[in-house]
CSV table of C-alpha atoms in Angstrom, one decimal:
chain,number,residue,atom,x,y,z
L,13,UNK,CA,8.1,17.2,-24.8
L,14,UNK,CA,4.8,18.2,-22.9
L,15,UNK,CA,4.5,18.2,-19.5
L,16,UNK,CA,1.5,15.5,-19.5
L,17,UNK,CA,3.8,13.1,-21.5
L,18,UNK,CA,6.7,13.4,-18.7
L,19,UNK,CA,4.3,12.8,-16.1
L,20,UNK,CA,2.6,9.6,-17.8
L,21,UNK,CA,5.8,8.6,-19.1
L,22,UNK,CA,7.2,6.4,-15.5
L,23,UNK,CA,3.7,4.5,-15.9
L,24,UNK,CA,3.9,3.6,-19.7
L,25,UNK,CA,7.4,2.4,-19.1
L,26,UNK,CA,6.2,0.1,-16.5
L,27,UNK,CA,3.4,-1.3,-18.7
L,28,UNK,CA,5.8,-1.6,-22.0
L,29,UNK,CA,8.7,-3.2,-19.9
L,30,UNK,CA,6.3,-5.8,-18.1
L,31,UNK,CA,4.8,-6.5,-22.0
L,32,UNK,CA,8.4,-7.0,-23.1
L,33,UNK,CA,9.6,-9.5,-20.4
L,34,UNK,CA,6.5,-11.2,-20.8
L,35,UNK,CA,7.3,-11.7,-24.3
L,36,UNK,CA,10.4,-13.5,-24.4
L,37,UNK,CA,11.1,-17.4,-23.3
L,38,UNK,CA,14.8,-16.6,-23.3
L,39,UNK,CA,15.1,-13.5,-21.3
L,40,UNK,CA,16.1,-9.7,-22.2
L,41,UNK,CA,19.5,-8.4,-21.5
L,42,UNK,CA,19.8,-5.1,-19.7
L,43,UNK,CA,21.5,-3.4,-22.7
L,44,UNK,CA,18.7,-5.0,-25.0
L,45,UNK,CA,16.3,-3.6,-22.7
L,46,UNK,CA,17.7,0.1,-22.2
L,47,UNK,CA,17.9,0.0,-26.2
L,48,UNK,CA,14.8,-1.3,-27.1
L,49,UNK,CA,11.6,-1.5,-24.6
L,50,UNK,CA,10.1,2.2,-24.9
L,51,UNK,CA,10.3,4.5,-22.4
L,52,UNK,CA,14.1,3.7,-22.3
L,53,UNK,CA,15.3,4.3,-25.5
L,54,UNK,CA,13.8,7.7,-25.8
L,55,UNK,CA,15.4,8.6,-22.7
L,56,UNK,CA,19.0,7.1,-23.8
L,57,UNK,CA,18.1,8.9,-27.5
L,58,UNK,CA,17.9,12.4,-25.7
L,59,UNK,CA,21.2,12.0,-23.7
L,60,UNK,CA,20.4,9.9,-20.6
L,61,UNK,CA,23.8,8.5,-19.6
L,62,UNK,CA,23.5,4.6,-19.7
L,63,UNK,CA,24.4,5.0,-16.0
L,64,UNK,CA,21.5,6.6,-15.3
L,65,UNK,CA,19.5,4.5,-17.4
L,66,UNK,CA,20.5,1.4,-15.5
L,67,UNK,CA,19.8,3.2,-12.4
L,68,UNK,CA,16.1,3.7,-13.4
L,69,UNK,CA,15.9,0.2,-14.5
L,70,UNK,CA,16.6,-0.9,-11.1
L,71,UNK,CA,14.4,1.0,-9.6
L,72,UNK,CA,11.5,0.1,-12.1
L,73,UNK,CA,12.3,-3.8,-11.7
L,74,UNK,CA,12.4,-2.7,-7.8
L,75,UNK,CA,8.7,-1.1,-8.3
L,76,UNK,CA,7.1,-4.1,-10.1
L,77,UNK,CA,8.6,-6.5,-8.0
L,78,UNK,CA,6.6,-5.2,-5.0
L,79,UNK,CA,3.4,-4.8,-7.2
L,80,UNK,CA,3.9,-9.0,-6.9
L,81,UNK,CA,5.1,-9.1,-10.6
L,82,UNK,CA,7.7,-11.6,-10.9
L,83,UNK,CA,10.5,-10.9,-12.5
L,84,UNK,CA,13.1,-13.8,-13.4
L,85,UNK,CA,16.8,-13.3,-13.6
L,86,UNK,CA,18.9,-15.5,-15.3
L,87,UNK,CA,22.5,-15.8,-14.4
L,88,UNK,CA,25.2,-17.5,-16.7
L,89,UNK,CA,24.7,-21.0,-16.5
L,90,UNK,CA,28.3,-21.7,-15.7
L,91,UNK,CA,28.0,-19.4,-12.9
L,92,UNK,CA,24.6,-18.1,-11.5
L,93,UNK,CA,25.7,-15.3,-9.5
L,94,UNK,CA,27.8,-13.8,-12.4
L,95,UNK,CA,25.3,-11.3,-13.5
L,96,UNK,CA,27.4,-8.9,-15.6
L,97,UNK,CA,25.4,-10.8,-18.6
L,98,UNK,CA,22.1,-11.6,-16.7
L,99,UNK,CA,18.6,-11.7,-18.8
L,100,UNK,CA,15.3,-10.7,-17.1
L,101,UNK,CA,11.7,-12.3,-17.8
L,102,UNK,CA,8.7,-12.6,-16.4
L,103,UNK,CA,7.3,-16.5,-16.6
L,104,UNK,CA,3.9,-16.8,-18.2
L,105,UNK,CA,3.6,-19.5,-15.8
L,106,UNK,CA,2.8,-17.0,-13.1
L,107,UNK,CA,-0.3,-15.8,-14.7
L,108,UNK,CA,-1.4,-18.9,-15.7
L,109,UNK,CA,-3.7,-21.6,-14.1
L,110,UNK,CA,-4.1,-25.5,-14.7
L,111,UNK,CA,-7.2,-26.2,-17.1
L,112,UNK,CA,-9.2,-28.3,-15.0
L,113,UNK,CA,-9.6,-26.0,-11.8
L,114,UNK,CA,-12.9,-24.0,-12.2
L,115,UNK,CA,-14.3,-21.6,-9.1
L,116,UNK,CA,-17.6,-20.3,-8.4
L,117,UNK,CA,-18.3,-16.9,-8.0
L,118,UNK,CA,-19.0,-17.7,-3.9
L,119,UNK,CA,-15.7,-19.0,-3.7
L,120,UNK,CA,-14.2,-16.5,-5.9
L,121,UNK,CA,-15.8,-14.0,-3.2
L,122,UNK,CA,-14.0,-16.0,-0.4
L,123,UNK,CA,-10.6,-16.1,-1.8
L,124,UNK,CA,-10.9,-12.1,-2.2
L,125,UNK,CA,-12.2,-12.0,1.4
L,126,UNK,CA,-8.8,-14.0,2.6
L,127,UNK,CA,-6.5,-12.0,0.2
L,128,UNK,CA,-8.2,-8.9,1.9
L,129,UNK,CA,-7.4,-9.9,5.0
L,130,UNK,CA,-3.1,-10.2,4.7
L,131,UNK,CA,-1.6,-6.9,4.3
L,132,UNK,CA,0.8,-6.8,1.1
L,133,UNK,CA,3.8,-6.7,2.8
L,134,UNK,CA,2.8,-10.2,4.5
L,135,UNK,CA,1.9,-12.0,1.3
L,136,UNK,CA,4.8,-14.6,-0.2
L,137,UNK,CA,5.2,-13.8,-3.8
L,138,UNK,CA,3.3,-17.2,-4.2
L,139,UNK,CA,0.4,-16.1,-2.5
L,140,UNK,CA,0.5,-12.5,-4.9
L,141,UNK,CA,0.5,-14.7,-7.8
L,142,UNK,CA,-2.2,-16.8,-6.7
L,143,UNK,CA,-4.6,-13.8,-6.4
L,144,UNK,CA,-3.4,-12.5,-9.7
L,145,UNK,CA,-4.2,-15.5,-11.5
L,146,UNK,CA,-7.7,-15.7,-9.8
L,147,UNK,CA,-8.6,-12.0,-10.3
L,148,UNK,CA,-7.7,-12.6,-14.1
L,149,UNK,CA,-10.4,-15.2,-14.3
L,150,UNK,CA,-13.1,-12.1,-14.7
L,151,UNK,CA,-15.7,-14.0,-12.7
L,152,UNK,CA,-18.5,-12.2,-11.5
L,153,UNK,CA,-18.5,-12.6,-7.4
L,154,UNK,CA,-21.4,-12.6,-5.6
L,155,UNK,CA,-22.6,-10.2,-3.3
L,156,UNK,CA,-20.3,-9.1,-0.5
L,157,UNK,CA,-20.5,-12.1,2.1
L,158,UNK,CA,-19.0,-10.1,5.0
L,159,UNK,CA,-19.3,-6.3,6.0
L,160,UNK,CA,-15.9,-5.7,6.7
L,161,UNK,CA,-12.7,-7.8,6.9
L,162,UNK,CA,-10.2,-7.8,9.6
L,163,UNK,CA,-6.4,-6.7,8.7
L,164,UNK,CA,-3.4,-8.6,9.3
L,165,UNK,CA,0.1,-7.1,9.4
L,166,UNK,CA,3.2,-7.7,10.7
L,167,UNK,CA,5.2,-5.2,13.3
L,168,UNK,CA,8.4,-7.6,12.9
L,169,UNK,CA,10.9,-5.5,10.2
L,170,UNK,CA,12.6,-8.7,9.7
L,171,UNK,CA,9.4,-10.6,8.2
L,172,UNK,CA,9.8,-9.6,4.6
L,173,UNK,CA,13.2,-10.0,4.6
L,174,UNK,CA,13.0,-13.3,5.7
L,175,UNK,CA,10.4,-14.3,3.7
L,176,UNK,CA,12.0,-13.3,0.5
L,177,UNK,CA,15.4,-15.0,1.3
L,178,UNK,CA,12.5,-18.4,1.7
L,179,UNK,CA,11.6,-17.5,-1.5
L,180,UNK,CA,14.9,-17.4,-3.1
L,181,UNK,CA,16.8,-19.8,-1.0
L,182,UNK,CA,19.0,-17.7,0.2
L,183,UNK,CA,21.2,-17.7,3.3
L,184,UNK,CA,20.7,-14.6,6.2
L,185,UNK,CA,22.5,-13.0,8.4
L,186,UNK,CA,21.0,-11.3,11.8
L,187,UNK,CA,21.7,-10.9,15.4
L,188,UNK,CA,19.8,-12.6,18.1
L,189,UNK,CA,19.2,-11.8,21.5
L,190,UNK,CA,18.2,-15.1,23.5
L,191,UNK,CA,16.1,-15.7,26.3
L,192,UNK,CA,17.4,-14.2,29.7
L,193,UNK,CA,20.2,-12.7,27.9
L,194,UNK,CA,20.7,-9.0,27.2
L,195,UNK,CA,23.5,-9.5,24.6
L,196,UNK,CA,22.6,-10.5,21.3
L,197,UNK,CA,25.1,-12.6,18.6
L,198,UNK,CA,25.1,-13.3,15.2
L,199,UNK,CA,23.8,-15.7,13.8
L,200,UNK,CA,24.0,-17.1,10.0
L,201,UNK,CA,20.8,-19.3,9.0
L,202,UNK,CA,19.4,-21.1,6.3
L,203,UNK,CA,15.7,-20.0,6.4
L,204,UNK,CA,13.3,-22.8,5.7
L,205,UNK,CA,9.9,-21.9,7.2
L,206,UNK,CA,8.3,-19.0,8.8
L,207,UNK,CA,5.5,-19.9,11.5
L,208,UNK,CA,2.9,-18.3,13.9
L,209,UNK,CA,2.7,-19.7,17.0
L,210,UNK,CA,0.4,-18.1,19.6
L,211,UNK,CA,0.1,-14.8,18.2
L,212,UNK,CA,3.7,-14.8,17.4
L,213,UNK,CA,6.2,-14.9,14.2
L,214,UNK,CA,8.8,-17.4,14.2
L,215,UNK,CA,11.6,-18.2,11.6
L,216,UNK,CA,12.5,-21.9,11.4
L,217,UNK,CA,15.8,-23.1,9.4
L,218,UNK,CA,19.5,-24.3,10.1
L,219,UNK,CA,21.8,-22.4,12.2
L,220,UNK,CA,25.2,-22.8,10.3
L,221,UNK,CA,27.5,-21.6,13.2
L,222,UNK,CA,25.7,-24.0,15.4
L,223,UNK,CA,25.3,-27.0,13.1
L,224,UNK,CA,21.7,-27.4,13.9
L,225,UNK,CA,18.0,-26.6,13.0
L,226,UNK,CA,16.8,-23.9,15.5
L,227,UNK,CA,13.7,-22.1,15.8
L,228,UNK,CA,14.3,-18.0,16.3
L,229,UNK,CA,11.4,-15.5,17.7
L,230,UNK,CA,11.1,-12.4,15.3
L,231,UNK,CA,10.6,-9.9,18.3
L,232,UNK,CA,14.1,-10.8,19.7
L,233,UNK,CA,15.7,-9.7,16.0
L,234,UNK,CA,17.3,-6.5,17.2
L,235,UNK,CA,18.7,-5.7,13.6
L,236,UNK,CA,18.3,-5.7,10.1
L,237,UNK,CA,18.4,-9.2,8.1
L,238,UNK,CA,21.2,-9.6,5.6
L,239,UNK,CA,19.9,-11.6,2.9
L,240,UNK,CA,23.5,-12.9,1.5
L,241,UNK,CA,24.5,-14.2,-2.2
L,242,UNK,CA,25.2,-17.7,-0.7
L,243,UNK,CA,22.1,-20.1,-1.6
L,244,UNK,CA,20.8,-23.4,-0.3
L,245,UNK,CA,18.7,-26.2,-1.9
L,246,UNK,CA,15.2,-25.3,-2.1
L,247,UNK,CA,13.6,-28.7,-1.2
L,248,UNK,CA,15.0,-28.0,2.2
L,249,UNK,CA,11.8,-26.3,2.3
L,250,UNK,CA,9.9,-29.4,1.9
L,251,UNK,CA,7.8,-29.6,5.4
L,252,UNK,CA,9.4,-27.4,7.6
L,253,UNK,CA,6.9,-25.5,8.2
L,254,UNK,CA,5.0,-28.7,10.1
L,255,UNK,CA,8.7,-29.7,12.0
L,256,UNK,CA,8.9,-25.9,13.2
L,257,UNK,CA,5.1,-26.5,14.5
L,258,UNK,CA,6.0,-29.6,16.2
L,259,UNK,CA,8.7,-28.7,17.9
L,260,UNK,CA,7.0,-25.7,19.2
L,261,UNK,CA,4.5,-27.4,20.5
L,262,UNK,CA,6.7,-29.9,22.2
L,263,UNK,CA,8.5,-27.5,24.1
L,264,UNK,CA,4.7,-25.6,24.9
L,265,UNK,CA,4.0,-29.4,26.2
L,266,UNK,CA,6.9,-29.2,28.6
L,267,UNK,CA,6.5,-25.5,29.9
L,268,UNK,CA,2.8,-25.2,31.4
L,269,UNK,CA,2.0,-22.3,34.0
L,270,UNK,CA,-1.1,-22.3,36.5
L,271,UNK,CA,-2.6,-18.5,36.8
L,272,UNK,CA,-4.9,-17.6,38.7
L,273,UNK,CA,-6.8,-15.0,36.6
L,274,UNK,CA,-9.7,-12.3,37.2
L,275,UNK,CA,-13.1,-13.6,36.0
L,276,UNK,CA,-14.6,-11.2,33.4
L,277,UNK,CA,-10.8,-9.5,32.3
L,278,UNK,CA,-9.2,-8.9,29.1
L,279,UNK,CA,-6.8,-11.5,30.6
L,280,UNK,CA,-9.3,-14.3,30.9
L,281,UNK,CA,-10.5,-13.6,27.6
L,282,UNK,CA,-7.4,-14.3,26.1
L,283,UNK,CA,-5.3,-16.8,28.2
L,284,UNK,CA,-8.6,-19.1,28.5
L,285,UNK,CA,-8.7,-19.5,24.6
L,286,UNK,CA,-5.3,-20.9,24.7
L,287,UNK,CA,-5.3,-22.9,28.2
L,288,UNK,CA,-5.4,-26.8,28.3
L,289,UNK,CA,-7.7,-27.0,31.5
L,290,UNK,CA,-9.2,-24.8,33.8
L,291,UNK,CA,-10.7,-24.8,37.5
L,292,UNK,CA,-11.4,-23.0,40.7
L,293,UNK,CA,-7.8,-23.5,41.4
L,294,UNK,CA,-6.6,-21.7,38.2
L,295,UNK,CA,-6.2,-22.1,34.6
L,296,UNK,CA,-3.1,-24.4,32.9
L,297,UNK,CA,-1.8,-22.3,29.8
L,298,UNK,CA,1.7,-23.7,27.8
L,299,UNK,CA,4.1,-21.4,26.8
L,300,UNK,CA,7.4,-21.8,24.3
L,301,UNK,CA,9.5,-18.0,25.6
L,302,UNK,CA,9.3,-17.4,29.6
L,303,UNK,CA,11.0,-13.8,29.1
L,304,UNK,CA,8.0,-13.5,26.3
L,305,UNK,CA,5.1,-14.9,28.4
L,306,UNK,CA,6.7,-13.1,31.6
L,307,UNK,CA,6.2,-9.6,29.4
L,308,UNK,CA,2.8,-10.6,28.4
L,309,UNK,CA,1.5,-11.8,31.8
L,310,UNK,CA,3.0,-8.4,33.5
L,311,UNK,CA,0.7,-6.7,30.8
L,312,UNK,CA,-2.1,-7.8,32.3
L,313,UNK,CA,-1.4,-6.5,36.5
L,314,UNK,CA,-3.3,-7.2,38.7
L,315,UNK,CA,-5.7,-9.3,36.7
L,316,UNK,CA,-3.5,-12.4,36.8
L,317,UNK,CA,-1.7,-14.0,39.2
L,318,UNK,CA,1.1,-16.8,38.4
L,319,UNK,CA,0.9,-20.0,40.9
L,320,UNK,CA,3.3,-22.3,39.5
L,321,UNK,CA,6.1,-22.6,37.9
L,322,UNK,CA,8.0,-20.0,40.7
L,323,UNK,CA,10.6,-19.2,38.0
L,324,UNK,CA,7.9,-17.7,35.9
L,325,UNK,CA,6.2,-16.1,39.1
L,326,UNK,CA,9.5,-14.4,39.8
L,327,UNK,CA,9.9,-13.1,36.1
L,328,UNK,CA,6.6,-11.5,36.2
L,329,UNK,CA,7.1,-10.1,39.9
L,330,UNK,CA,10.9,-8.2,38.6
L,331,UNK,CA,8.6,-6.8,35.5
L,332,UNK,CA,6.3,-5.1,37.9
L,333,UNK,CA,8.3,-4.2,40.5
L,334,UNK,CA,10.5,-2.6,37.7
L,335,UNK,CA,7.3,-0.6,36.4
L,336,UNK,CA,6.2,0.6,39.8
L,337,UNK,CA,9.8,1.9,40.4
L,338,UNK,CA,9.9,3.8,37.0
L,339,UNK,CA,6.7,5.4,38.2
L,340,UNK,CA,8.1,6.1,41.1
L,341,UNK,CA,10.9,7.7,39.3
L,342,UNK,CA,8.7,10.0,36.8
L,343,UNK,CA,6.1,11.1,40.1
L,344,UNK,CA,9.0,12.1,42.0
């Protein structure tokens, strides 16, 4: 075998697999696959070990999965998570869209703009599919509306994990540090909804060791998310996005700090945008975290100054007094 048809050989496999799972209503079984779907029968036919076979399969399933092509497994009926026997497909469904919607080539050019904004990584497979679908349309798109589009991407390792165990309706495992506490605990959640709320990820679902709905900040996930085999029912889904909203915001309504900030700051610019009122005597700006606004308000120095609540005053105050000793520290 040449050289060129080893190298091309990983790509034509992807294409002829995604052709054969695309093919099938039922579902292919991994033997049927290894046997049959080129690119993996050669390989088994010039000595592969099936073990190794399987092993690439994995990894290609692995490969188009974050290209945003769905693959489908099917368990046994009798038992879904018994996947000695599991068939793989890819539902036509996801590259299809309803007859009656019909988009212009301006709007086509805005959906594009929107799609360019979200990194990959922070699209739900849902969203991926979407913009397949739309680019398959072959629309021509107007001229470029905008000269450049802003990025969006997520620092939080625990976002796609989280996401996909939405997706899937599966239960996750993390640790949590909370609020004033250095110690963090395990926790074991049913994901339902994951929310931004003032520049900040949260994930939203029911806390089975507490036997309640709770509302966890991403930044205070210290370690990696365990997406487990235990599932829950999908239509707990159903508007939680909204209830994780409105609980935020009621806690924002209850927690409400007067700053006095510097006119023509970085600080003004962005606590004004998010304050309810503002004055000579200061500006009134809601906050869900203290520890969270505490760190953000120290950010800022001397450019803000906290009035009221004191508890909040104080937080900031340790921040900064803790900075000017580790300066202190490093000079001496």
């Amino acid at each position: 075998m040449s050289t060129e048809a080893i190298r091309s050989a990983p790509e034509e496999r992807l294409v002829n697999l995604v052709v054969a799972l695309l093919a099938t209503e039922q579902g292919l079984t991994k033997d049927t696959i290894l046997s049959s779907v080129s690119g993996y029968r050669e390989q088994g036919a010039a000595g592969a070990s099936k073990d190794a076979l399987e092993k690439m399969f994995e990894r290609d399933k692995d490969s188009l999965r974050s290209l945003g092509v769905p693959i489908e497994t099917i368990g046994d009926y009798a038992d879904p998570d018994d996947l000695r026997e599991a068939r793989y497909r890819v539902p036509t469904s996801e590259y299809s869209l309803p007859v009656d919607i019909d988009f212009t080539p301006a709007e086509i050019a805005v959906l594009n703009l929107a799609s360019g904004v979200w990194g990959e990584s922070s699209m739900s497979a849902s969203a991926r599919s979407g913009l397949r679908k739309i680019q398959a349309l072959g629309i021509e798109v107007d001229a470029p509306i905008i000269g450049y589009a802003p990025r969006i991407s997520l620092r939080e390792p625990s976002f796609a994990p989280l996401q996909r165990a939405i997706e899937q309706g599966r239960v996750v495992e993390f640790d949590y540090i909370k609020g004033g506490s250095d110690a963090a605990h395990r926790r074991r959640v049913q994901p339902w909804a994951l929310v931004e709320y003032d520049g900040r990820w949260h994930v939203y679902g029911f806390d089975l060791l507490q036997d309640a709905e709770r509302t966890f900040l991403l930044s205070r996930i210290p370690s990696d998310v365990v997406v487990t085999r235990a599932s829950f029912d999908l239509s707990l889904r159903e508007g939680a996005g909204e209830k994780a909203i409105a609980g935020l915001d009621a806690v924002a309504a209850r927690q409400q700090a007067r700053l006095q900030v510097e006119p023509g700051t970085e600080a003004l610019l962005r606590l004004h945008r998010r304050a309810l009122s503002a004055d000579e005597t200061g500006c009134l700006v809601p906050y869900v975290d203290a520890q969270v606004f505490a760190d953000e308000l120290a950010s800022y120095g001397p450019e803000v100054r906290v009035i009221d609540p004191p508890y909040l005053a104080e937080l900031v105050a340790s921040r900064l007094r803790r900075a000017r000793d580790l300066h202190a520290e490093v000079g001496a």
